[in-house]
Structures are given as structure tokens and as C-alpha cells.
Amino acid sequence: MEKIILIRHCLCISVLFIPSYLLAQFPVSADRVGAGACFLFSGNAFSGSFGNMAAMDSAYSISAGVYSSRSFLLSELNESGIACNFRLPSSTFFSGGYAMKGYALYRRYYLSAALAKRFGNDFHAGVRFEVQGVEQGENYGSTRNYSCSGAALMRLSSKLDAATFFNIPVDTKSELASTDFSMGVRFRFSGMFHVIAESSLIQQSFEFRGSFNYFVHKRILISGGMGGRNLSLSFGCTMELKSFKLMIAAAHRPVLGFSPAVGLSMGRP
């Protein structure tokens, strides 16, 4: 039994240290799982902390959310996170979040604080300070990285939006996969159906993704996506009940199988 446990622990660590085969993007909230990892136009309680802060949800003065997702490979690599947002004067929003992934012998964590501002209806921008680290059990040590991110969301026309996102390392002590630069466009065919195309530079390699949003009801959103260096297909559903939102999603890759995720958020107008 001890030998089996040791083999599983070694497999977990080996997978996380091979970014050329598995980028292990982190953190990835439930809405991002359902949209095929597209995040530039996702506006919800998790956007400020884990996604595009320029797209932060402005419908609530105070909002918060929690999510949990399971890794494609092992249950020991489960991920969970929490985020909170506050509206400040002058159409400014503050967001803070924390996420954790791993198990006792190898754990990754993420801590962020972000500010976003709306410059009218056609231009939004945001900045975020991030701390990512790795903690290893049995006194094997730990590492910590610091970085800053910036983002912008622009309305080009009544049907077309564009967004960009970039990450600048401040102090890097370990090789952790991160999104260096992203850009994308969203075409709104109507108020019910949107199509999104995104491209990201991740560790000197480009990744392309696409997704759609379909509002089957004013309180029910169906999303789906595909793309990535290792092709992934995904599906998600968001249901809104008064001030609560429930997100259920899953992504699928050949051989690795399904990676489910669930998120819950609430807000006060």
C-alpha cells in the first residue's frame, strides 16, 4: 500500500513539472472550464481575481464566489478558489481572490488583488497584482513568484468587442505555466448568441481557443468551447436565481477524460 501511494505522489509531481506536455494552467474557475478556457469576455464574480479584470461584473456593489474543479488526471490535484469584489467610487471595482491546487506533499497556491475601472460603456481597463507559489511537504522547500497583469476591453461596434491581457513577471523563482499575452474578439450576433475567438502566448508557444454563449433564457446561459495545445472540448451551464448564480461545467480531452467543475456566486446590488 505504501508503495502504491508513493508511486501516485511521484506521478503527480512529474506531471506538474512537464509543462511541454501539460501546461497545467492555474487557476481555472468553473466559467473558464465551460468556455474552453476562454476568459477575456467572461464577466462574473471570478473575473477580477482569476480572469480578465477589465470584464469584471459591474451589476453588483458587493459580490463573492467559490468554485471547485477536478484535474483531468488525479483527484489529488483538485482545485478550489474564492473571490470577492467591491464597487468603489468613480466606476472603480476592487477584487481579491485565493486559489489552491494539490495535496499534502505538493500544493500550488495563488493570491491576487485587482482594480478595474469603466471609462464609459466602450472602454474598460484593469490591473492585478499576483502571487503564485509552490509548497512541498517533508521539508522539501517552497518557491514564490510575483507578477503584475493588465487588461483592456473595448467595444469596437454595436456587435464587435475586442480584449487584451498581458502578464509581466516581477520576481520569478520557479517555472510555473502562465499566460504571457492574450487577445481576442467577441461577435454578438444578437442579445442571445455570442461567438468568441481567443489566442494566447503561453511559455513561448501560441494557443488558440473558441467558444460560444447562448442565453436560452434571461437567467440561463449555455456555453461551450474547444481549442488548446492539447485539444479540449467543454460545456457549461450558468443558472441565475435572484442574486445567486450556479455554474456547472466539464472539459474533455482524449485519453485523459473529463474534468468537471462547479462554482457558486452571490451579489448585492
PDB file of C-alpha atoms in Angstrom:
ATOM      1  CA  MET A   1       0.000   0.000   0.000  1.00  0.00           C
ATOM      2  CA  GLU A   2       2.792   2.461   0.861  1.00  0.00           C
ATOM      3  CA  LYS A   3       4.487   1.671  -2.452  1.00  0.00           C
ATOM      4  CA  ILE A   4       1.282   2.467  -4.375  1.00  0.00           C
ATOM      5  CA  ILE A   5       0.867   5.770  -2.515  1.00  0.00           C
ATOM      6  CA  LEU A   6       4.487   6.692  -3.277  1.00  0.00           C
ATOM      7  CA  ILE A   7       4.019   5.952  -6.994  1.00  0.00           C
ATOM      8  CA  ARG A   8       0.900   8.137  -7.151  1.00  0.00           C
ATOM      9  CA  HIS A   9       2.680  11.023  -5.415  1.00  0.00           C
ATOM     10  CA  CYS A  10       5.630  10.778  -7.808  1.00  0.00           C
ATOM     11  CA  LEU A  11       3.241  10.765 -10.773  1.00  0.00           C
ATOM     12  CA  CYS A  12       1.531  13.937  -9.551  1.00  0.00           C
ATOM     13  CA  ILE A  13       4.819  15.805  -9.168  1.00  0.00           C
ATOM     14  CA  SER A  14       6.144  14.526 -12.510  1.00  0.00           C
ATOM     15  CA  VAL A  15       3.036  15.712 -14.367  1.00  0.00           C
ATOM     16  CA  LEU A  16       3.225  19.216 -12.911  1.00  0.00           C
ATOM     17  CA  PHE A  17       6.900  19.570 -13.832  1.00  0.00           C
ATOM     18  CA  ILE A  18       6.410  18.783 -17.557  1.00  0.00           C
ATOM     19  CA  PRO A  19       4.823  21.951 -18.966  1.00  0.00           C
ATOM     20  CA  SER A  20       5.664  20.997 -22.569  1.00  0.00           C
ATOM     21  CA  TYR A  21       3.091  18.215 -22.360  1.00  0.00           C
ATOM     22  CA  LEU A  22       0.636  19.623 -19.830  1.00  0.00           C
ATOM     23  CA  LEU A  23       0.561  23.358 -19.231  1.00  0.00           C
ATOM     24  CA  ALA A  24      -1.430  22.929 -16.001  1.00  0.00           C
ATOM     25  CA  GLN A  25      -2.942  26.411 -16.182  1.00  0.00           C
ATOM     26  CA  PHE A  26      -3.896  27.644 -12.739  1.00  0.00           C
ATOM     27  CA  PRO A  27      -6.229  28.965 -11.508  1.00  0.00           C
ATOM     28  CA  VAL A  28      -9.137  27.935 -13.768  1.00  0.00           C
ATOM     29  CA  SER A  29     -12.592  28.795 -12.415  1.00  0.00           C
ATOM     30  CA  ALA A  30     -15.800  26.982 -13.421  1.00  0.00           C
ATOM     31  CA  ASP A  31     -16.832  29.547 -16.049  1.00  0.00           C
ATOM     32  CA  ARG A  32     -13.430  29.202 -17.735  1.00  0.00           C
ATOM     33  CA  VAL A  33     -13.736  25.402 -17.805  1.00  0.00           C
ATOM     34  CA  GLY A  34     -17.132  25.628 -19.516  1.00  0.00           C
ATOM     35  CA  ALA A  35     -15.903  28.114 -22.134  1.00  0.00           C
ATOM     36  CA  GLY A  36     -12.978  26.036 -23.339  1.00  0.00           C
ATOM     37  CA  ALA A  37     -10.500  28.116 -21.282  1.00  0.00           C
ATOM     38  CA  CYS A  38     -11.681  31.364 -22.955  1.00  0.00           C
ATOM     39  CA  PHE A  39     -11.697  34.139 -20.355  1.00  0.00           C
ATOM     40  CA  LEU A  40     -11.296  37.562 -21.980  1.00  0.00           C
ATOM     41  CA  PHE A  41     -15.037  38.324 -22.169  1.00  0.00           C
ATOM     42  CA  SER A  42     -16.281  36.465 -19.106  1.00  0.00           C
ATOM     43  CA  GLY A  43     -17.824  38.900 -16.618  1.00  0.00           C
ATOM     44  CA  ASN A  44     -18.709  37.334 -13.274  1.00  0.00           C
ATOM     45  CA  ALA A  45     -17.604  37.156  -9.639  1.00  0.00           C
ATOM     46  CA  PHE A  46     -14.374  35.332 -10.597  1.00  0.00           C
ATOM     47  CA  SER A  47     -13.233  37.642 -13.410  1.00  0.00           C
ATOM     48  CA  GLY A  48     -11.380  40.161 -11.267  1.00  0.00           C
ATOM     49  CA  SER A  49      -9.330  37.577  -9.393  1.00  0.00           C
ATOM     50  CA  PHE A  50      -8.852  34.741 -11.900  1.00  0.00           C
ATOM     51  CA  GLY A  51      -9.861  36.024 -15.348  1.00  0.00           C
ATOM     52  CA  ASN A  52      -9.950  39.309 -17.226  1.00  0.00           C
ATOM     53  CA  MET A  53     -10.319  42.046 -14.597  1.00  0.00           C
ATOM     54  CA  ALA A  54     -11.409  44.533 -17.293  1.00  0.00           C
ATOM     55  CA  ALA A  55     -14.538  42.379 -17.768  1.00  0.00           C
ATOM     56  CA  MET A  56     -15.373  42.365 -14.052  1.00  0.00           C
ATOM     57  CA  ASP A  57     -19.097  42.081 -13.324  1.00  0.00           C
ATOM     58  CA  SER A  58     -20.496  45.552 -12.558  1.00  0.00           C
ATOM     59  CA  ALA A  59     -24.054  44.501 -11.731  1.00  0.00           C
ATOM     60  CA  TYR A  60     -23.404  44.221  -8.001  1.00  0.00           C
ATOM     61  CA  SER A  61     -21.894  46.567  -5.418  1.00  0.00           C
ATOM     62  CA  ILE A  62     -20.633  43.561  -3.438  1.00  0.00           C
ATOM     63  CA  SER A  63     -20.221  40.032  -4.797  1.00  0.00           C
ATOM     64  CA  ALA A  64     -18.380  36.850  -3.891  1.00  0.00           C
ATOM     65  CA  GLY A  65     -17.964  33.346  -5.251  1.00  0.00           C
ATOM     66  CA  VAL A  66     -16.405  29.946  -4.628  1.00  0.00           C
ATOM     67  CA  TYR A  67     -15.522  27.201  -7.117  1.00  0.00           C
ATOM     68  CA  SER A  68     -14.086  23.709  -7.190  1.00  0.00           C
ATOM     69  CA  SER A  69     -12.724  21.694 -10.109  1.00  0.00           C
ATOM     70  CA  ARG A  70     -11.146  18.288 -10.556  1.00  0.00           C
ATOM     71  CA  SER A  71      -7.981  17.607 -12.517  1.00  0.00           C
ATOM     72  CA  PHE A  72      -8.023  15.503 -15.689  1.00  0.00           C
ATOM     73  CA  LEU A  73      -5.523  13.124 -14.107  1.00  0.00           C
ATOM     74  CA  LEU A  74      -5.789  12.615 -10.360  1.00  0.00           C
ATOM     75  CA  SER A  75      -8.215  13.595  -7.621  1.00  0.00           C
ATOM     76  CA  GLU A  76      -5.216  14.671  -5.511  1.00  0.00           C
ATOM     77  CA  LEU A  77      -4.814  17.619  -7.907  1.00  0.00           C
ATOM     78  CA  ASN A  78      -8.256  19.077  -7.180  1.00  0.00           C
ATOM     79  CA  GLU A  79      -8.507  22.853  -7.277  1.00  0.00           C
ATOM     80  CA  SER A  80     -10.635  25.296  -5.289  1.00  0.00           C
ATOM     81  CA  GLY A  81     -10.818  29.067  -5.043  1.00  0.00           C
ATOM     82  CA  ILE A  82     -12.673  32.003  -3.509  1.00  0.00           C
ATOM     83  CA  ALA A  83     -13.114  35.563  -4.782  1.00  0.00           C
ATOM     84  CA  CYS A  84     -14.771  38.767  -3.550  1.00  0.00           C
ATOM     85  CA  ASN A  85     -15.485  42.105  -5.258  1.00  0.00           C
ATOM     86  CA  PHE A  86     -16.398  45.604  -4.096  1.00  0.00           C
ATOM     87  CA  ARG A  87     -17.606  48.638  -6.027  1.00  0.00           C
ATOM     88  CA  LEU A  88     -15.634  51.797  -5.261  1.00  0.00           C
ATOM     89  CA  PRO A  89     -16.357  55.414  -6.235  1.00  0.00           C
ATOM     90  CA  SER A  90     -15.847  56.654  -9.814  1.00  0.00           C
ATOM     91  CA  SER A  91     -16.892  53.388 -11.522  1.00  0.00           C
ATOM     92  CA  THR A  92     -13.938  51.548  -9.973  1.00  0.00           C
ATOM     93  CA  PHE A  93     -14.011  47.966  -8.688  1.00  0.00           C
ATOM     94  CA  PHE A  94     -11.723  46.059  -6.330  1.00  0.00           C
ATOM     95  CA  SER A  95     -11.312  42.289  -6.366  1.00  0.00           C
ATOM     96  CA  GLY A  96      -9.357  39.846  -4.215  1.00  0.00           C
ATOM     97  CA  GLY A  97      -9.013  36.103  -4.568  1.00  0.00           C
ATOM     98  CA  TYR A  98      -7.244  32.983  -3.375  1.00  0.00           C
ATOM     99  CA  ALA A  99      -6.960  29.568  -5.032  1.00  0.00           C
ATOM    100  CA  MET A 100      -5.236  26.312  -4.103  1.00  0.00           C
ATOM    101  CA  LYS A 101      -4.435  23.152  -6.044  1.00  0.00           C
ATOM    102  CA  GLY A 102      -2.718  19.942  -5.000  1.00  0.00           C
ATOM    103  CA  TYR A 103      -2.391  17.784  -1.917  1.00  0.00           C
ATOM    104  CA  ALA A 104      -0.250  17.485   1.215  1.00  0.00           C
ATOM    105  CA  LEU A 105       3.099  16.774  -0.462  1.00  0.00           C
ATOM    106  CA  TYR A 106       2.758  19.213  -3.368  1.00  0.00           C
ATOM    107  CA  ARG A 107       0.482  22.241  -3.270  1.00  0.00           C
ATOM    108  CA  ARG A 108       0.196  25.279  -5.528  1.00  0.00           C
ATOM    109  CA  TYR A 109      -1.441  28.486  -4.336  1.00  0.00           C
ATOM    110  CA  TYR A 110      -2.464  31.770  -5.935  1.00  0.00           C
ATOM    111  CA  LEU A 111      -3.260  35.115  -4.308  1.00  0.00           C
ATOM    112  CA  SER A 112      -4.390  38.243  -6.166  1.00  0.00           C
ATOM    113  CA  ALA A 113      -5.647  41.798  -5.736  1.00  0.00           C
ATOM    114  CA  ALA A 114      -7.067  43.755  -8.688  1.00  0.00           C
ATOM    115  CA  LEU A 115      -8.513  47.137  -9.623  1.00  0.00           C
ATOM    116  CA  ALA A 116     -10.714  47.751 -12.661  1.00  0.00           C
ATOM    117  CA  LYS A 117     -12.257  50.955 -13.997  1.00  0.00           C
ATOM    118  CA  ARG A 118     -15.007  51.616 -16.516  1.00  0.00           C
ATOM    119  CA  PHE A 119     -14.270  54.569 -18.816  1.00  0.00           C
ATOM    120  CA  GLY A 120     -17.810  54.790 -20.142  1.00  0.00           C
ATOM    121  CA  ASN A 121     -19.545  51.946 -21.955  1.00  0.00           C
ATOM    122  CA  ASP A 122     -16.907  51.486 -24.661  1.00  0.00           C
ATOM    123  CA  PHE A 123     -13.654  51.021 -22.747  1.00  0.00           C
ATOM    124  CA  HIS A 124     -12.767  49.147 -19.552  1.00  0.00           C
ATOM    125  CA  ALA A 125      -9.294  48.540 -18.111  1.00  0.00           C
ATOM    126  CA  GLY A 126      -7.773  46.804 -15.102  1.00  0.00           C
ATOM    127  CA  VAL A 127      -4.562  45.849 -13.320  1.00  0.00           C
ATOM    128  CA  ARG A 128      -3.831  42.970 -10.968  1.00  0.00           C
ATOM    129  CA  PHE A 129      -1.004  42.009  -8.624  1.00  0.00           C
ATOM    130  CA  GLU A 130      -0.477  38.241  -8.330  1.00  0.00           C
ATOM    131  CA  VAL A 131       1.451  35.883  -6.077  1.00  0.00           C
ATOM    132  CA  GLN A 132       1.922  32.252  -7.146  1.00  0.00           C
ATOM    133  CA  GLY A 133       3.809  29.681  -5.137  1.00  0.00           C
ATOM    134  CA  VAL A 134       4.582  26.023  -4.603  1.00  0.00           C
ATOM    135  CA  GLU A 135       4.801  24.330  -1.209  1.00  0.00           C
ATOM    136  CA  GLN A 136       6.336  20.856  -0.884  1.00  0.00           C
ATOM    137  CA  GLY A 137       5.916  18.670   2.152  1.00  0.00           C
ATOM    138  CA  GLU A 138       8.547  16.796   4.140  1.00  0.00           C
ATOM    139  CA  ASN A 139      10.692  19.983   4.267  1.00  0.00           C
ATOM    140  CA  TYR A 140      11.451  19.921   0.541  1.00  0.00           C
ATOM    141  CA  GLY A 141      11.086  23.692   0.432  1.00  0.00           C
ATOM    142  CA  SER A 142       8.870  26.206  -1.322  1.00  0.00           C
ATOM    143  CA  THR A 143       9.058  28.862  -4.041  1.00  0.00           C
ATOM    144  CA  ARG A 144       7.090  32.053  -4.692  1.00  0.00           C
ATOM    145  CA  ASN A 145       6.615  34.172  -7.822  1.00  0.00           C
ATOM    146  CA  TYR A 146       5.321  37.738  -8.110  1.00  0.00           C
ATOM    147  CA  SER A 147       3.785  39.270 -11.231  1.00  0.00           C
ATOM    148  CA  CYS A 148       1.542  42.071 -12.485  1.00  0.00           C
ATOM    149  CA  SER A 149      -1.189  41.776 -15.105  1.00  0.00           C
ATOM    150  CA  GLY A 150      -3.002  44.344 -17.192  1.00  0.00           C
ATOM    151  CA  ALA A 151      -6.109  44.057 -19.359  1.00  0.00           C
ATOM    152  CA  ALA A 152      -8.419  46.111 -21.553  1.00  0.00           C
ATOM    153  CA  LEU A 153     -11.878  45.519 -23.012  1.00  0.00           C
ATOM    154  CA  MET A 154     -13.085  47.693 -25.912  1.00  0.00           C
ATOM    155  CA  ARG A 155     -16.376  47.956 -27.790  1.00  0.00           C
ATOM    156  CA  LEU A 156     -15.492  48.453 -31.452  1.00  0.00           C
ATOM    157  CA  SER A 157     -19.050  48.491 -32.759  1.00  0.00           C
ATOM    158  CA  SER A 158     -22.573  47.565 -31.776  1.00  0.00           C
ATOM    159  CA  LYS A 159     -21.748  43.899 -32.438  1.00  0.00           C
ATOM    160  CA  LEU A 160     -17.960  43.569 -32.085  1.00  0.00           C
ATOM    161  CA  ASP A 161     -15.762  43.681 -28.953  1.00  0.00           C
ATOM    162  CA  ALA A 162     -12.012  43.237 -28.532  1.00  0.00           C
ATOM    163  CA  ALA A 163      -9.924  42.464 -25.451  1.00  0.00           C
ATOM    164  CA  THR A 164      -6.268  42.049 -24.495  1.00  0.00           C
ATOM    165  CA  PHE A 165      -4.476  40.653 -21.456  1.00  0.00           C
ATOM    166  CA  PHE A 166      -0.775  40.582 -20.541  1.00  0.00           C
ATOM    167  CA  ASN A 167       1.312  39.349 -17.623  1.00  0.00           C
ATOM    168  CA  ILE A 168       4.681  40.807 -16.518  1.00  0.00           C
ATOM    169  CA  PRO A 169       6.851  38.829 -14.037  1.00  0.00           C
ATOM    170  CA  VAL A 170       8.209  40.901 -11.154  1.00  0.00           C
ATOM    171  CA  ASP A 171      10.182  38.243  -9.283  1.00  0.00           C
ATOM    172  CA  THR A 172      10.339  34.691 -10.656  1.00  0.00           C
ATOM    173  CA  LYS A 173      11.979  31.838  -8.738  1.00  0.00           C
ATOM    174  CA  SER A 174      10.397  28.809 -10.432  1.00  0.00           C
ATOM    175  CA  GLU A 175       8.995  27.800 -13.838  1.00  0.00           C
ATOM    176  CA  LEU A 176       5.231  27.891 -13.460  1.00  0.00           C
ATOM    177  CA  ALA A 177       2.981  27.959 -16.521  1.00  0.00           C
ATOM    178  CA  SER A 178       1.406  31.384 -17.030  1.00  0.00           C
ATOM    179  CA  THR A 179      -0.389  33.285 -19.764  1.00  0.00           C
ATOM    180  CA  ASP A 180       2.064  35.896 -21.046  1.00  0.00           C
ATOM    181  CA  PHE A 181      -0.269  37.610 -23.521  1.00  0.00           C
ATOM    182  CA  SER A 182      -3.797  37.080 -24.835  1.00  0.00           C
ATOM    183  CA  MET A 183      -6.033  38.819 -27.334  1.00  0.00           C
ATOM    184  CA  GLY A 184      -9.449  38.044 -28.688  1.00  0.00           C
ATOM    185  CA  VAL A 185     -12.675  39.247 -30.286  1.00  0.00           C
ATOM    186  CA  ARG A 186     -16.328  38.668 -29.498  1.00  0.00           C
ATOM    187  CA  PHE A 187     -19.075  38.923 -32.099  1.00  0.00           C
ATOM    188  CA  ARG A 188     -22.589  39.435 -30.779  1.00  0.00           C
ATOM    189  CA  PHE A 189     -25.000  38.046 -33.359  1.00  0.00           C
ATOM    190  CA  SER A 190     -27.823  39.083 -31.020  1.00  0.00           C
ATOM    191  CA  GLY A 191     -28.509  39.609 -27.352  1.00  0.00           C
ATOM    192  CA  MET A 192     -28.901  35.834 -27.065  1.00  0.00           C
ATOM    193  CA  PHE A 193     -25.931  34.424 -29.006  1.00  0.00           C
ATOM    194  CA  HIS A 194     -22.222  35.370 -28.890  1.00  0.00           C
ATOM    195  CA  VAL A 195     -19.151  33.810 -30.527  1.00  0.00           C
ATOM    196  CA  ILE A 196     -15.637  34.311 -29.123  1.00  0.00           C
ATOM    197  CA  ALA A 197     -12.177  33.663 -30.587  1.00  0.00           C
ATOM    198  CA  GLU A 198      -9.005  33.990 -28.487  1.00  0.00           C
ATOM    199  CA  SER A 199      -5.272  33.417 -28.859  1.00  0.00           C
ATOM    200  CA  SER A 200      -2.691  33.260 -26.060  1.00  0.00           C
ATOM    201  CA  LEU A 201       1.077  33.182 -25.845  1.00  0.00           C
ATOM    202  CA  ILE A 202       1.953  30.669 -23.124  1.00  0.00           C
ATOM    203  CA  GLN A 203       5.619  29.889 -22.471  1.00  0.00           C
ATOM    204  CA  GLN A 204       6.722  30.968 -25.990  1.00  0.00           C
ATOM    205  CA  SER A 205       4.020  28.921 -27.712  1.00  0.00           C
ATOM    206  CA  PHE A 206       0.672  30.066 -29.123  1.00  0.00           C
ATOM    207  CA  GLU A 207      -2.643  28.528 -28.146  1.00  0.00           C
ATOM    208  CA  PHE A 208      -5.940  29.121 -29.977  1.00  0.00           C
ATOM    209  CA  ARG A 209      -9.415  28.752 -28.495  1.00  0.00           C
ATOM    210  CA  GLY A 210     -13.014  29.399 -29.432  1.00  0.00           C
ATOM    211  CA  SER A 211     -16.307  29.416 -27.546  1.00  0.00           C
ATOM    212  CA  PHE A 212     -19.955  30.442 -27.711  1.00  0.00           C
ATOM    213  CA  ASN A 213     -22.528  31.822 -25.274  1.00  0.00           C
ATOM    214  CA  TYR A 214     -26.233  31.137 -25.776  1.00  0.00           C
ATOM    215  CA  PHE A 215     -28.874  32.615 -23.469  1.00  0.00           C
ATOM    216  CA  VAL A 216     -31.705  30.108 -23.674  1.00  0.00           C
ATOM    217  CA  HIS A 217     -33.441  32.228 -21.022  1.00  0.00           C
ATOM    218  CA  LYS A 218     -32.603  35.565 -19.458  1.00  0.00           C
ATOM    219  CA  ARG A 219     -31.428  33.614 -16.382  1.00  0.00           C
ATOM    220  CA  ILE A 220     -29.907  30.538 -18.092  1.00  0.00           C
ATOM    221  CA  LEU A 221     -26.669  30.647 -20.083  1.00  0.00           C
ATOM    222  CA  ILE A 222     -25.308  27.719 -22.089  1.00  0.00           C
ATOM    223  CA  SER A 223     -21.623  27.887 -23.077  1.00  0.00           C
ATOM    224  CA  GLY A 224     -19.211  25.642 -24.931  1.00  0.00           C
ATOM    225  CA  GLY A 225     -15.726  25.771 -26.344  1.00  0.00           C
ATOM    226  CA  MET A 226     -12.803  23.990 -27.889  1.00  0.00           C
ATOM    227  CA  GLY A 227      -9.093  24.504 -28.553  1.00  0.00           C
ATOM    228  CA  GLY A 228      -5.805  24.445 -26.701  1.00  0.00           C
ATOM    229  CA  ARG A 229      -2.460  22.857 -27.462  1.00  0.00           C
ATOM    230  CA  ASN A 230      -3.909  19.573 -26.256  1.00  0.00           C
ATOM    231  CA  LEU A 231      -7.366  19.735 -27.871  1.00  0.00           C
ATOM    232  CA  SER A 232     -10.108  20.053 -25.275  1.00  0.00           C
ATOM    233  CA  LEU A 233     -13.887  20.168 -25.682  1.00  0.00           C
ATOM    234  CA  SER A 234     -16.012  21.751 -22.995  1.00  0.00           C
ATOM    235  CA  PHE A 235     -19.574  22.521 -21.985  1.00  0.00           C
ATOM    236  CA  GLY A 236     -21.077  24.655 -19.236  1.00  0.00           C
ATOM    237  CA  CYS A 237     -24.339  25.996 -17.861  1.00  0.00           C
ATOM    238  CA  THR A 238     -24.939  29.029 -15.644  1.00  0.00           C
ATOM    239  CA  MET A 239     -28.265  29.422 -13.838  1.00  0.00           C
ATOM    240  CA  GLU A 240     -29.242  32.630 -12.051  1.00  0.00           C
ATOM    241  CA  LEU A 241     -31.730  32.738  -9.183  1.00  0.00           C
ATOM    242  CA  LYS A 242     -32.222  36.245  -7.824  1.00  0.00           C
ATOM    243  CA  SER A 243     -28.747  37.213  -6.540  1.00  0.00           C
ATOM    244  CA  PHE A 244     -27.255  33.693  -6.794  1.00  0.00           C
ATOM    245  CA  LYS A 245     -25.500  32.125  -9.786  1.00  0.00           C
ATOM    246  CA  LEU A 246     -24.722  28.414 -10.089  1.00  0.00           C
ATOM    247  CA  MET A 247     -22.122  27.324 -12.667  1.00  0.00           C
ATOM    248  CA  ILE A 248     -21.682  23.697 -13.746  1.00  0.00           C
ATOM    249  CA  ALA A 249     -19.089  22.760 -16.357  1.00  0.00           C
ATOM    250  CA  ALA A 250     -16.890  19.975 -17.678  1.00  0.00           C
ATOM    251  CA  ALA A 251     -13.993  19.715 -20.123  1.00  0.00           C
ATOM    252  CA  HIS A 252     -12.910  16.593 -22.001  1.00  0.00           C
ATOM    253  CA  ARG A 253      -9.630  15.516 -23.538  1.00  0.00           C
ATOM    254  CA  PRO A 254      -8.835  12.269 -25.366  1.00  0.00           C
ATOM    255  CA  VAL A 255      -7.353   9.615 -23.060  1.00  0.00           C
ATOM    256  CA  LEU A 256      -7.438  11.904 -20.006  1.00  0.00           C
ATOM    257  CA  GLY A 257     -11.235  12.048 -19.922  1.00  0.00           C
ATOM    258  CA  PHE A 258     -13.478  14.551 -18.136  1.00  0.00           C
ATOM    259  CA  SER A 259     -12.557  17.379 -15.770  1.00  0.00           C
ATOM    260  CA  PRO A 260     -15.710  18.640 -14.009  1.00  0.00           C
ATOM    261  CA  ALA A 261     -16.095  21.954 -12.181  1.00  0.00           C
ATOM    262  CA  VAL A 262     -18.765  23.769 -10.187  1.00  0.00           C
ATOM    263  CA  GLY A 263     -18.997  27.367  -8.994  1.00  0.00           C
ATOM    264  CA  LEU A 264     -21.403  29.384  -6.848  1.00  0.00           C
ATOM    265  CA  SER A 265     -21.551  33.161  -6.572  1.00  0.00           C
ATOM    266  CA  MET A 266     -23.826  35.735  -4.984  1.00  0.00           C
ATOM    267  CA  GLY A 267     -24.070  39.503  -5.067  1.00  0.00           C
ATOM    268  CA  ARG A 268     -25.851  42.522  -3.626  1.00  0.00           C
ATOM    269  CA  PRO A 269     -26.939  45.331  -5.992  1.00  0.00           C
TER     270      PRO A 269
END
